Coordinates of C-alpha atoms in Angstrom, one line a residue:
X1 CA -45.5 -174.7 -258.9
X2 CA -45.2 -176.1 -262.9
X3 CA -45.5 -172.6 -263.7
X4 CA -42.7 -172.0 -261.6
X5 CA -40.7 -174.8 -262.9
X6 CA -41.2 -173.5 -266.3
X7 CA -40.2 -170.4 -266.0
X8 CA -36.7 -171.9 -263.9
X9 CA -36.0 -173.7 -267.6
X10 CA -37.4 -170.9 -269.9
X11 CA -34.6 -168.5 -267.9
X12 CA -31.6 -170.9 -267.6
X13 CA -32.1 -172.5 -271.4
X14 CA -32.0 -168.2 -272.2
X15 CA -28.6 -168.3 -270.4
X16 CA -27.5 -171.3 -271.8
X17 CA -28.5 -170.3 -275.1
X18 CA -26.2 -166.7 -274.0
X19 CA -23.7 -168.5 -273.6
X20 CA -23.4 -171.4 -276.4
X21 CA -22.4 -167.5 -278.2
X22 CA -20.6 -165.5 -275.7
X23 CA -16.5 -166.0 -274.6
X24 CA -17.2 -166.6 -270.8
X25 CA -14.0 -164.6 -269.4
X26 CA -12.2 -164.4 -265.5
X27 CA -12.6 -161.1 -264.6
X28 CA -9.3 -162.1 -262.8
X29 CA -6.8 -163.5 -265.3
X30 CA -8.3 -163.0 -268.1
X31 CA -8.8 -166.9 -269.1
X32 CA -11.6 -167.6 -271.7
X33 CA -13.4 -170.2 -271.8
X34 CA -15.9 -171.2 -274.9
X35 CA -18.6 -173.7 -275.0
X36 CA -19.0 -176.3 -277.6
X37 CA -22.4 -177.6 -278.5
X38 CA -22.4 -180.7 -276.8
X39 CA -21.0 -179.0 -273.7
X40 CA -24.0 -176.5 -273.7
X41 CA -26.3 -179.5 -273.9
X42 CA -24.7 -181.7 -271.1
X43 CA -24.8 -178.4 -269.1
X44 CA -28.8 -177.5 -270.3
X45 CA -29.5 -181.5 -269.0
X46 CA -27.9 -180.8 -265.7
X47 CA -29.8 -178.0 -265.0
X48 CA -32.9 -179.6 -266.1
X49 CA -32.5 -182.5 -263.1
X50 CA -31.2 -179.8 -261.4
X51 CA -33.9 -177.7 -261.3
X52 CA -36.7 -181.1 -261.2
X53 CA -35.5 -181.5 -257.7
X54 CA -36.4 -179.6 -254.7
X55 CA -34.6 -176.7 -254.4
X56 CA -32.9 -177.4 -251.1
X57 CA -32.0 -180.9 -251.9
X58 CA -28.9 -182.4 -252.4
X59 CA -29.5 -183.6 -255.8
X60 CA -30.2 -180.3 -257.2
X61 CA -27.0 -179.1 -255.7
X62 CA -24.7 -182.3 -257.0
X63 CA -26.4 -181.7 -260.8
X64 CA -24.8 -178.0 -260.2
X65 CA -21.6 -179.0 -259.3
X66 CA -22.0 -182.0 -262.3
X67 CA -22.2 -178.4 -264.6
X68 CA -19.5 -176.8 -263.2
X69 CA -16.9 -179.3 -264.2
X70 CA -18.1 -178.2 -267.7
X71 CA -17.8 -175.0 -267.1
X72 CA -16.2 -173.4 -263.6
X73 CA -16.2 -169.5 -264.9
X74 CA -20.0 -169.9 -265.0
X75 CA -20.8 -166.9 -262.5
X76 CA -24.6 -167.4 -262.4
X77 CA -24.2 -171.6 -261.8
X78 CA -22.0 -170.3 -258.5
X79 CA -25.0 -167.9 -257.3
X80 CA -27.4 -170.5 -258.0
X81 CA -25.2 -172.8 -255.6
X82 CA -25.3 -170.3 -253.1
X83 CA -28.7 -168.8 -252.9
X84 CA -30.5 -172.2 -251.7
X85 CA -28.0 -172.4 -248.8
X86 CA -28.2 -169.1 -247.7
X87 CA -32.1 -169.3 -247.6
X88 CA -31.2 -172.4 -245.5
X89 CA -29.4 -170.0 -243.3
X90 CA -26.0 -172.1 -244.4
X91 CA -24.1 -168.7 -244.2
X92 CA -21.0 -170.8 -244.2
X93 CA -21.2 -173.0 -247.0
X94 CA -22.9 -170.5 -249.3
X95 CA -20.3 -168.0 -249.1
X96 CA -17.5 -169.9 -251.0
X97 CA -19.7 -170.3 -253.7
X98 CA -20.8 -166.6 -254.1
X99 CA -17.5 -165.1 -253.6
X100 CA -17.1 -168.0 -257.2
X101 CA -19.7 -165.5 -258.5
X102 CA -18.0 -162.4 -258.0
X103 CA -14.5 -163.7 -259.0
X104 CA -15.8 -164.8 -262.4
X105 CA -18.4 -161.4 -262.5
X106 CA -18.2 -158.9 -260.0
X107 CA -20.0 -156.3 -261.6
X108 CA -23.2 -158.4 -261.6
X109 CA -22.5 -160.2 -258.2
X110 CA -20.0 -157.6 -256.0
X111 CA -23.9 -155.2 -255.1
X112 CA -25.6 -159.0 -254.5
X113 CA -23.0 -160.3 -252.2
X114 CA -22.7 -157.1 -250.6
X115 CA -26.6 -157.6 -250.2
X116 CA -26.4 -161.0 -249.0
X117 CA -23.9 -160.4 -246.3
X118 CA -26.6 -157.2 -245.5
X119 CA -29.7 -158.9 -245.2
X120 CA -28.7 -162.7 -244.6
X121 CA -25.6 -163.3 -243.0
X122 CA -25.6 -160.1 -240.7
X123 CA -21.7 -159.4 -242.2
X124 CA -21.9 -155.8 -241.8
X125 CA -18.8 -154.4 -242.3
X126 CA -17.5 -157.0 -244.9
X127 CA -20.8 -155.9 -246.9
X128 CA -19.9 -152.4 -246.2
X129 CA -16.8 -152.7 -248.0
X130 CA -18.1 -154.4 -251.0
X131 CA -21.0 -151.8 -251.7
X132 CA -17.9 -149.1 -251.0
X133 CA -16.0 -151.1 -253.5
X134 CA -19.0 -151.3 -255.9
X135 CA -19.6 -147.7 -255.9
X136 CA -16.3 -146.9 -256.3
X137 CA -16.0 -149.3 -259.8
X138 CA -19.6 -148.9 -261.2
X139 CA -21.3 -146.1 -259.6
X140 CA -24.0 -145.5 -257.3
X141 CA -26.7 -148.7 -258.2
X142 CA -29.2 -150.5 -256.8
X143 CA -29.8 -154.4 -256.3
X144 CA -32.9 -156.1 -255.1
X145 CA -34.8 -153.1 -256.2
X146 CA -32.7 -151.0 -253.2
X147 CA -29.8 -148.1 -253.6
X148 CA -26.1 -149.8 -252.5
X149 CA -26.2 -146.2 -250.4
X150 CA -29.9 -147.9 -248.4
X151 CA -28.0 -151.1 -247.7
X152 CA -24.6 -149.4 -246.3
X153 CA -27.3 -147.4 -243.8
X154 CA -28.9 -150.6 -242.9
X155 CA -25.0 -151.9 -242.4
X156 CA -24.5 -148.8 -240.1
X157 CA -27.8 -149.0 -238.0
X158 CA -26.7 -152.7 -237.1
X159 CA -23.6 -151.5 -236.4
X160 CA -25.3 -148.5 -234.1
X161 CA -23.4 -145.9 -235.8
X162 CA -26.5 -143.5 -236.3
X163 CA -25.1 -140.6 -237.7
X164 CA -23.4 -142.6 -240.5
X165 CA -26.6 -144.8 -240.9
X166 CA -28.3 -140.9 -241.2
X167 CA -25.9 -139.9 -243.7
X168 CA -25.9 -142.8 -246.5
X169 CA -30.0 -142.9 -245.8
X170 CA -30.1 -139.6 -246.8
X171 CA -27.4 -140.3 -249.7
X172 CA -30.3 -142.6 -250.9
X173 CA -33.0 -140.4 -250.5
X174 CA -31.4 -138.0 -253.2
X175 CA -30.5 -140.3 -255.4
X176 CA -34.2 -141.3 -255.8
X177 CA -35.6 -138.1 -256.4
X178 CA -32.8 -137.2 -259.4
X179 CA -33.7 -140.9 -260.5
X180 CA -37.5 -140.6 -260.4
X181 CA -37.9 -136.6 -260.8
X182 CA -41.5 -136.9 -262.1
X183 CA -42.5 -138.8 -258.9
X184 CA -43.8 -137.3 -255.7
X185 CA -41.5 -137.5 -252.8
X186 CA -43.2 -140.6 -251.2
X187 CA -43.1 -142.0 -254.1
X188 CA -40.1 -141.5 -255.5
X189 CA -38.1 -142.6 -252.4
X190 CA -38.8 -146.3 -251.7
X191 CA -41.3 -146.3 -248.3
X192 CA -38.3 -148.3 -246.4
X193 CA -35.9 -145.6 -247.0
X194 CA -38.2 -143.4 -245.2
X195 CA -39.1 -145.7 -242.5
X196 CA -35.1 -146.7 -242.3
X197 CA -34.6 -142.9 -242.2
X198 CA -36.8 -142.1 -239.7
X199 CA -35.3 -145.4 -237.6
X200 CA -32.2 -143.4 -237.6
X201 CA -33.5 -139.8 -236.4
X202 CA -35.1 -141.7 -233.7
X203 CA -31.9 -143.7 -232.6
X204 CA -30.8 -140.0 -232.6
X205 CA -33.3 -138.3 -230.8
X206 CA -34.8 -136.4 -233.6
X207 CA -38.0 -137.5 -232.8
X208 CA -39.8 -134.6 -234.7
X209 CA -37.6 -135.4 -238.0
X210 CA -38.0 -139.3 -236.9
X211 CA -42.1 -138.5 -237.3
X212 CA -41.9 -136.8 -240.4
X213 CA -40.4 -139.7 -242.5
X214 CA -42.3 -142.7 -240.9
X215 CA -45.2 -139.9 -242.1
X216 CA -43.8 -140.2 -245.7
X217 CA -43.9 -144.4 -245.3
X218 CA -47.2 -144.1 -244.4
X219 CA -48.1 -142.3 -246.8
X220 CA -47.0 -145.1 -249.0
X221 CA -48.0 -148.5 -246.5
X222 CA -50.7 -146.7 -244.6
X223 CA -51.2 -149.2 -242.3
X224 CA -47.2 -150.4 -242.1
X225 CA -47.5 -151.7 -238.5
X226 CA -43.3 -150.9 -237.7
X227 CA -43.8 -147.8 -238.9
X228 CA -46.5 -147.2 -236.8
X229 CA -44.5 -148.1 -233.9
X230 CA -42.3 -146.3 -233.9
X231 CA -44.1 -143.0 -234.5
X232 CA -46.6 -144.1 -231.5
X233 CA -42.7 -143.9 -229.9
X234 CA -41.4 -141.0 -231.1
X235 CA -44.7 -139.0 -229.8
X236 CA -44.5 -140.6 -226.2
X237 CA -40.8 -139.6 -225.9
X238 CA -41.7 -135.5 -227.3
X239 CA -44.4 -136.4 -224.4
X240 CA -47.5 -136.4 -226.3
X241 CA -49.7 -138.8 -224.9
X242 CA -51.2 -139.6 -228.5
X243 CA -48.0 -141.9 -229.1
X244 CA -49.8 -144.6 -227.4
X245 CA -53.1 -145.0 -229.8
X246 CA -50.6 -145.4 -232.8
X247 CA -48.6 -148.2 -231.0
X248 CA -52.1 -150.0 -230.3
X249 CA -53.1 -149.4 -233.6
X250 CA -49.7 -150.7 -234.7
X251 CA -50.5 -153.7 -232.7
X252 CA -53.8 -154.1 -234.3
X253 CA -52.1 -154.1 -237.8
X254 CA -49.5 -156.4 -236.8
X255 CA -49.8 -158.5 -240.4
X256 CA -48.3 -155.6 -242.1
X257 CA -45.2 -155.7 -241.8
X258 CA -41.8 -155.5 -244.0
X259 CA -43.1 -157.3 -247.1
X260 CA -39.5 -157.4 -248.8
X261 CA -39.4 -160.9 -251.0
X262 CA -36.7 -162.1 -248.6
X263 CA -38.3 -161.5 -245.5
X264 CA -39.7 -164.8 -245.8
X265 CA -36.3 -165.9 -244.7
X266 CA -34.7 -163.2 -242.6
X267 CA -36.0 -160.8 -240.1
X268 CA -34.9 -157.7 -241.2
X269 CA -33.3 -154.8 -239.0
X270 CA -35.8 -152.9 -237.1
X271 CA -38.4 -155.6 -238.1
X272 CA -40.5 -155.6 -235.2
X273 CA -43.5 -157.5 -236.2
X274 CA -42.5 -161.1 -236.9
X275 CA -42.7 -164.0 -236.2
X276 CA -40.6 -164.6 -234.0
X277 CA -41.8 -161.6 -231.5
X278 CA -43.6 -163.6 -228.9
X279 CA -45.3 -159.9 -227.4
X280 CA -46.7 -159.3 -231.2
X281 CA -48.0 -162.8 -231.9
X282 CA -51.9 -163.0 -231.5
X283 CA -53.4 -164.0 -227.6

Protein backbone atom coordinates (compact mmCIF):
# COMPACT_ATOMS: atom_id res chain seq x y z
CA UNK A 1 0.00 0.00 0.00
CA UNK A 2 3.07 2.80 0.65
CA UNK A 3 4.21 1.55 -2.63
CA UNK A 4 1.08 2.45 -3.91
CA UNK A 5 0.93 5.70 -2.39
CA UNK A 6 4.24 6.48 -3.82
CA UNK A 7 3.67 5.82 -6.91
CA UNK A 8 -0.04 8.05 -6.73
CA UNK A 9 2.60 11.19 -5.80
CA UNK A 10 5.48 10.15 -8.22
CA UNK A 11 2.62 10.26 -11.21
CA UNK A 12 0.61 13.45 -10.15
CA UNK A 13 3.96 15.61 -9.07
CA UNK A 14 5.02 14.34 -13.04
CA UNK A 15 1.73 16.05 -14.11
CA UNK A 16 2.10 18.79 -12.00
CA UNK A 17 5.42 19.32 -12.98
CA UNK A 18 3.72 18.99 -16.99
CA UNK A 19 1.86 21.46 -16.32
CA UNK A 20 3.84 24.25 -14.14
CA UNK A 21 5.21 24.37 -18.32
CA UNK A 22 2.39 23.64 -20.48
CA UNK A 23 -0.73 26.44 -21.54
CA UNK A 24 -3.69 24.21 -20.17
CA UNK A 25 -6.33 25.15 -23.03
CA UNK A 26 -10.55 24.51 -23.34
CA UNK A 27 -10.82 22.43 -26.08
CA UNK A 28 -14.13 24.47 -26.22
CA UNK A 29 -13.39 28.17 -26.25
CA UNK A 30 -10.25 28.20 -26.57
CA UNK A 31 -9.48 29.90 -22.96
CA UNK A 32 -5.89 29.38 -21.60
CA UNK A 33 -5.07 29.16 -18.52
CA UNK A 34 -1.24 29.19 -17.06
CA UNK A 35 -0.03 28.19 -13.71
CA UNK A 36 2.21 30.28 -11.65
CA UNK A 37 4.56 28.59 -9.21
CA UNK A 38 2.87 29.05 -6.19
CA UNK A 39 -0.38 27.90 -7.85
CA UNK A 40 1.40 24.53 -8.89
CA UNK A 41 2.49 24.17 -5.33
CA UNK A 42 -0.88 24.84 -3.57
CA UNK A 43 -2.26 22.45 -6.25
CA UNK A 44 0.87 19.65 -5.60
CA UNK A 45 -0.29 20.06 -1.54
CA UNK A 46 -3.83 19.32 -2.37
CA UNK A 47 -3.19 16.36 -3.98
CA UNK A 48 -0.78 15.20 -1.46
CA UNK A 49 -3.84 15.17 1.38
CA UNK A 50 -5.72 14.19 -1.34
CA UNK A 51 -4.25 11.25 -2.20
CA UNK A 52 -3.14 10.53 2.06
CA UNK A 53 -6.79 9.76 2.41
CA UNK A 54 -8.76 6.86 1.46
CA UNK A 55 -9.71 6.89 -1.79
CA UNK A 56 -13.42 6.82 -1.45
CA UNK A 57 -13.48 9.31 1.32
CA UNK A 58 -14.86 12.57 1.40
CA UNK A 59 -11.73 14.26 2.20
CA UNK A 60 -9.85 13.15 -0.69
CA UNK A 61 -12.71 14.31 -2.79
CA UNK A 62 -13.01 18.02 -0.96
CA UNK A 63 -8.82 18.45 -1.41
CA UNK A 64 -9.84 17.79 -5.27
CA UNK A 65 -12.35 20.20 -5.54
CA UNK A 66 -9.84 22.66 -3.11
CA UNK A 67 -7.44 22.13 -6.63
CA UNK A 68 -9.84 22.83 -8.92
CA UNK A 69 -10.65 26.36 -7.82
CA UNK A 70 -6.84 26.73 -8.84
CA UNK A 71 -7.26 25.40 -11.80
CA UNK A 72 -10.96 24.16 -13.33
CA UNK A 73 -9.47 23.22 -17.09
CA UNK A 74 -7.50 20.56 -15.27
CA UNK A 75 -8.91 17.49 -17.35
CA UNK A 76 -7.07 14.74 -15.33
CA UNK A 77 -8.25 16.45 -11.59
CA UNK A 78 -12.04 15.89 -13.16
CA UNK A 79 -11.32 12.05 -13.97
CA UNK A 80 -9.70 11.61 -10.82
CA UNK A 81 -13.10 13.10 -9.25
CA UNK A 82 -14.97 10.73 -11.16
CA UNK A 83 -13.30 7.42 -11.13
CA UNK A 84 -13.63 6.78 -7.15
CA UNK A 85 -17.41 7.39 -7.54
CA UNK A 86 -17.97 5.33 -10.27
CA UNK A 87 -16.06 2.37 -8.58
CA UNK A 88 -18.63 3.21 -5.79
CA UNK A 89 -21.22 2.53 -8.35
CA UNK A 90 -22.18 6.61 -7.98
CA UNK A 91 -23.03 6.49 -11.77
CA UNK A 92 -24.75 9.70 -11.13
CA UNK A 93 -22.52 11.86 -9.39
CA UNK A 94 -19.42 10.75 -11.35
CA UNK A 95 -20.74 11.59 -14.62
CA UNK A 96 -20.77 15.45 -14.27
CA UNK A 97 -17.33 15.24 -13.35
CA UNK A 98 -16.05 13.15 -16.39
CA UNK A 99 -18.05 14.78 -19.03
CA UNK A 100 -15.47 18.06 -16.97
CA UNK A 101 -12.78 15.72 -18.43
CA UNK A 102 -13.77 15.51 -21.82
CA UNK A 103 -14.84 19.18 -22.22
CA UNK A 104 -11.41 20.36 -21.14
CA UNK A 105 -9.70 17.04 -23.20
CA UNK A 106 -11.68 14.94 -25.28
CA UNK A 107 -9.12 13.27 -27.12
CA UNK A 108 -7.68 11.72 -23.92
CA UNK A 109 -11.12 11.30 -22.09
CA UNK A 110 -14.01 11.03 -25.13
CA UNK A 111 -12.58 6.66 -25.63
CA UNK A 112 -12.58 6.51 -21.49
CA UNK A 113 -15.96 7.93 -20.96
CA UNK A 114 -17.25 6.00 -23.76
CA UNK A 115 -15.62 3.11 -21.75
CA UNK A 116 -17.08 3.98 -18.59
CA UNK A 117 -20.62 4.31 -19.71
CA UNK A 118 -19.61 0.60 -21.41
CA UNK A 119 -18.45 -1.24 -18.60
CA UNK A 120 -19.78 0.81 -15.48
CA UNK A 121 -22.79 2.54 -15.93
CA UNK A 122 -24.41 0.06 -18.53
CA UNK A 123 -25.14 3.49 -20.86
CA UNK A 124 -25.07 1.66 -24.06
CA UNK A 125 -26.06 3.74 -26.56
CA UNK A 126 -24.70 7.09 -25.11
CA UNK A 127 -21.28 5.12 -25.03
CA UNK A 128 -22.01 4.10 -28.55
CA UNK A 129 -22.14 7.47 -29.73
CA UNK A 130 -18.97 8.66 -28.08
CA UNK A 131 -16.65 5.73 -29.45
CA UNK A 132 -18.69 6.63 -33.01
CA UNK A 133 -17.66 10.15 -32.32
CA UNK A 134 -14.10 9.15 -31.23
CA UNK A 135 -13.44 7.29 -34.27
CA UNK A 136 -14.74 9.56 -36.38
CA UNK A 137 -12.17 12.60 -34.79
CA UNK A 138 -9.04 10.41 -33.95
CA UNK A 139 -9.25 7.17 -35.56
CA UNK A 140 -9.87 3.69 -34.76
CA UNK A 141 -7.92 3.40 -30.88
CA UNK A 142 -8.00 1.52 -28.06
CA UNK A 143 -8.48 2.42 -24.21
CA UNK A 144 -8.06 0.09 -21.28
CA UNK A 145 -5.90 -2.02 -23.47
CA UNK A 146 -9.37 -2.74 -25.74
CA UNK A 147 -10.23 -1.55 -29.55
CA UNK A 148 -13.19 1.39 -29.37
CA UNK A 149 -14.63 -1.18 -32.29
CA UNK A 150 -14.60 -4.27 -28.98
CA UNK A 151 -16.44 -1.85 -26.73
CA UNK A 152 -19.28 -0.69 -29.40
CA UNK A 153 -19.83 -4.83 -29.86
CA UNK A 154 -20.07 -5.23 -26.17
CA UNK A 155 -22.62 -1.98 -26.42
CA UNK A 156 -24.53 -4.01 -29.10
CA UNK A 157 -24.67 -7.50 -27.30
CA UNK A 158 -26.35 -5.58 -24.27
CA UNK A 159 -28.43 -4.03 -26.54
CA UNK A 160 -29.24 -7.77 -28.20
CA UNK A 161 -28.51 -6.48 -31.55
CA UNK A 162 -26.32 -9.57 -32.63
CA UNK A 163 -25.51 -8.98 -36.04
CA UNK A 164 -24.15 -5.48 -35.20
CA UNK A 165 -22.42 -6.83 -32.08
CA UNK A 166 -20.89 -9.54 -34.92
CA UNK A 167 -19.94 -6.84 -37.22
CA UNK A 168 -17.77 -4.30 -34.91
CA UNK A 169 -16.28 -7.70 -33.13
CA UNK A 170 -15.16 -8.62 -36.22
CA UNK A 171 -14.13 -4.83 -37.03
CA UNK A 172 -11.76 -5.49 -33.98
CA UNK A 173 -10.56 -8.68 -34.90
CA UNK A 174 -8.84 -7.15 -38.09
CA UNK A 175 -7.63 -4.39 -36.59
CA UNK A 176 -5.48 -6.52 -34.32
CA UNK A 177 -3.98 -8.64 -36.81
CA UNK A 178 -2.80 -5.36 -39.11
CA UNK A 179 -1.66 -3.96 -35.54
CA UNK A 180 0.20 -7.12 -34.33
CA UNK A 181 1.13 -8.79 -37.84
CA UNK A 182 4.08 -10.79 -36.30
CA UNK A 183 1.65 -12.34 -33.84
CA UNK A 184 -0.29 -15.53 -34.15
CA UNK A 185 -3.93 -15.18 -34.46
CA UNK A 186 -4.74 -16.04 -30.83
CA UNK A 187 -2.42 -13.96 -29.97
CA UNK A 188 -2.77 -11.13 -31.82
CA UNK A 189 -6.53 -10.71 -31.14
CA UNK A 190 -7.09 -10.12 -27.38
CA UNK A 191 -8.71 -13.67 -25.95
CA UNK A 192 -11.98 -11.56 -25.08
CA UNK A 193 -12.51 -10.56 -28.46
CA UNK A 194 -12.66 -14.12 -29.38
CA UNK A 195 -14.67 -15.17 -26.53
CA UNK A 196 -17.06 -11.80 -27.19
CA UNK A 197 -17.02 -13.08 -30.83
CA UNK A 198 -18.01 -16.28 -30.30
CA UNK A 199 -20.87 -14.86 -27.66
CA UNK A 200 -22.27 -13.31 -30.65
CA UNK A 201 -22.31 -16.34 -33.23
CA UNK A 202 -23.88 -18.18 -30.54
CA UNK A 203 -26.70 -15.48 -29.79
CA UNK A 204 -26.94 -16.14 -33.61
CA UNK A 205 -27.04 -19.68 -33.84
CA UNK A 206 -23.71 -20.19 -35.41
CA UNK A 207 -22.82 -22.54 -33.04
CA UNK A 208 -20.01 -24.18 -35.20
CA UNK A 209 -18.40 -20.50 -35.88
CA UNK A 210 -19.46 -19.78 -31.95
CA UNK A 211 -16.98 -23.08 -31.16
CA UNK A 212 -14.26 -22.02 -33.23
CA UNK A 213 -13.52 -18.61 -31.45
CA UNK A 214 -14.18 -19.68 -27.74
CA UNK A 215 -11.44 -22.42 -29.35
CA UNK A 216 -9.07 -19.37 -30.12
CA UNK A 217 -9.76 -17.99 -26.23
CA UNK A 218 -8.76 -21.06 -25.01
CA UNK A 219 -6.07 -21.27 -26.67
CA UNK A 220 -5.01 -18.23 -24.90
CA UNK A 221 -6.98 -18.83 -21.02
CA UNK A 222 -7.07 -22.61 -21.31
CA UNK A 223 -8.95 -23.09 -18.56
CA UNK A 224 -11.32 -19.66 -18.99
CA UNK A 225 -14.34 -21.10 -17.25
CA UNK A 226 -17.09 -18.71 -19.50
CA UNK A 227 -15.54 -19.67 -22.28
CA UNK A 228 -15.88 -23.10 -21.49
CA UNK A 229 -19.51 -22.69 -21.01
CA UNK A 230 -20.50 -21.71 -23.53
CA UNK A 231 -18.73 -24.11 -25.86
CA UNK A 232 -20.15 -27.04 -23.46
CA UNK A 233 -23.51 -24.95 -24.95
CA UNK A 234 -22.84 -24.56 -28.34
CA UNK A 235 -22.03 -28.58 -28.63
CA UNK A 236 -25.44 -29.57 -26.77
CA UNK A 237 -27.47 -27.32 -29.10
CA UNK A 238 -25.43 -28.97 -32.61
CA UNK A 239 -26.59 -32.04 -30.32
CA UNK A 240 -23.38 -33.51 -29.41
CA UNK A 241 -23.71 -34.94 -26.14
CA UNK A 242 -19.88 -33.95 -25.33
CA UNK A 243 -21.23 -30.22 -24.64
CA UNK A 244 -22.00 -31.33 -21.20
CA UNK A 245 -18.29 -32.47 -19.92
CA UNK A 246 -17.04 -28.92 -20.93
CA UNK A 247 -19.88 -27.22 -18.89
CA UNK A 248 -18.89 -29.44 -15.77
CA UNK A 249 -15.46 -28.79 -16.40
CA UNK A 250 -16.41 -25.16 -16.74
CA UNK A 251 -17.89 -25.54 -13.44
CA UNK A 252 -14.94 -27.13 -11.92
CA UNK A 253 -12.76 -24.03 -13.10
CA UNK A 254 -15.20 -21.58 -11.90
CA UNK A 255 -12.21 -19.19 -10.38
CA UNK A 256 -11.23 -18.33 -13.86
CA UNK A 257 -13.07 -16.11 -14.97
CA UNK A 258 -12.95 -12.47 -16.77
CA UNK A 259 -9.77 -11.13 -15.06
CA UNK A 260 -10.19 -7.58 -16.68
CA UNK A 261 -8.69 -4.94 -13.82
CA UNK A 262 -12.18 -3.56 -13.42
CA UNK A 263 -13.99 -6.67 -12.93
CA UNK A 264 -13.33 -6.21 -9.38
CA UNK A 265 -16.13 -3.70 -9.61
CA UNK A 266 -18.47 -4.63 -12.38
CA UNK A 267 -19.68 -7.86 -13.69
CA UNK A 268 -19.00 -7.75 -17.14
CA UNK A 269 -21.52 -8.80 -20.10
CA UNK A 270 -21.70 -12.47 -20.56
CA UNK A 271 -19.78 -12.79 -17.18
CA UNK A 272 -21.11 -15.86 -15.99
CA UNK A 273 -18.93 -16.85 -13.17
CA UNK A 274 -19.09 -14.31 -10.46
CA UNK A 275 -19.89 -13.58 -7.57
CA UNK A 276 -22.91 -12.88 -7.56
CA UNK A 277 -24.14 -16.32 -9.48
CA UNK A 278 -25.65 -18.11 -6.63
CA UNK A 279 -25.70 -21.63 -9.05
CA UNK A 280 -21.65 -21.11 -9.55
CA UNK A 281 -20.75 -20.38 -6.02
CA UNK A 282 -19.10 -23.41 -4.20
CA UNK A 283 -21.70 -26.07 -2.24
Amino acid sequence: MKKYFILLLVFTSCNLSRKNQDVVESSNNGDKKVLSGIDSMHIREFLEKSFDNPLHSLEHQQYLDSALTIDPTNAWLWQQKAMPLYKARKYQLARPFLEKAVEYDPKKYLDYSGFMRCIFSKDYLKSITEFMKAKKEYGDGYVMDHTYNFYIGLDYLQLNQFSKAKEFMLLSKEQQFKDFPNDSPQEACHYLDWYYLGIADFELGNYKAAIESFDMSLMVYDNFADALYFKGRSMTKLGNEGGAEWEKKAFENGDNTINEDNAIYEIYPYQVFHKLNESVRPK
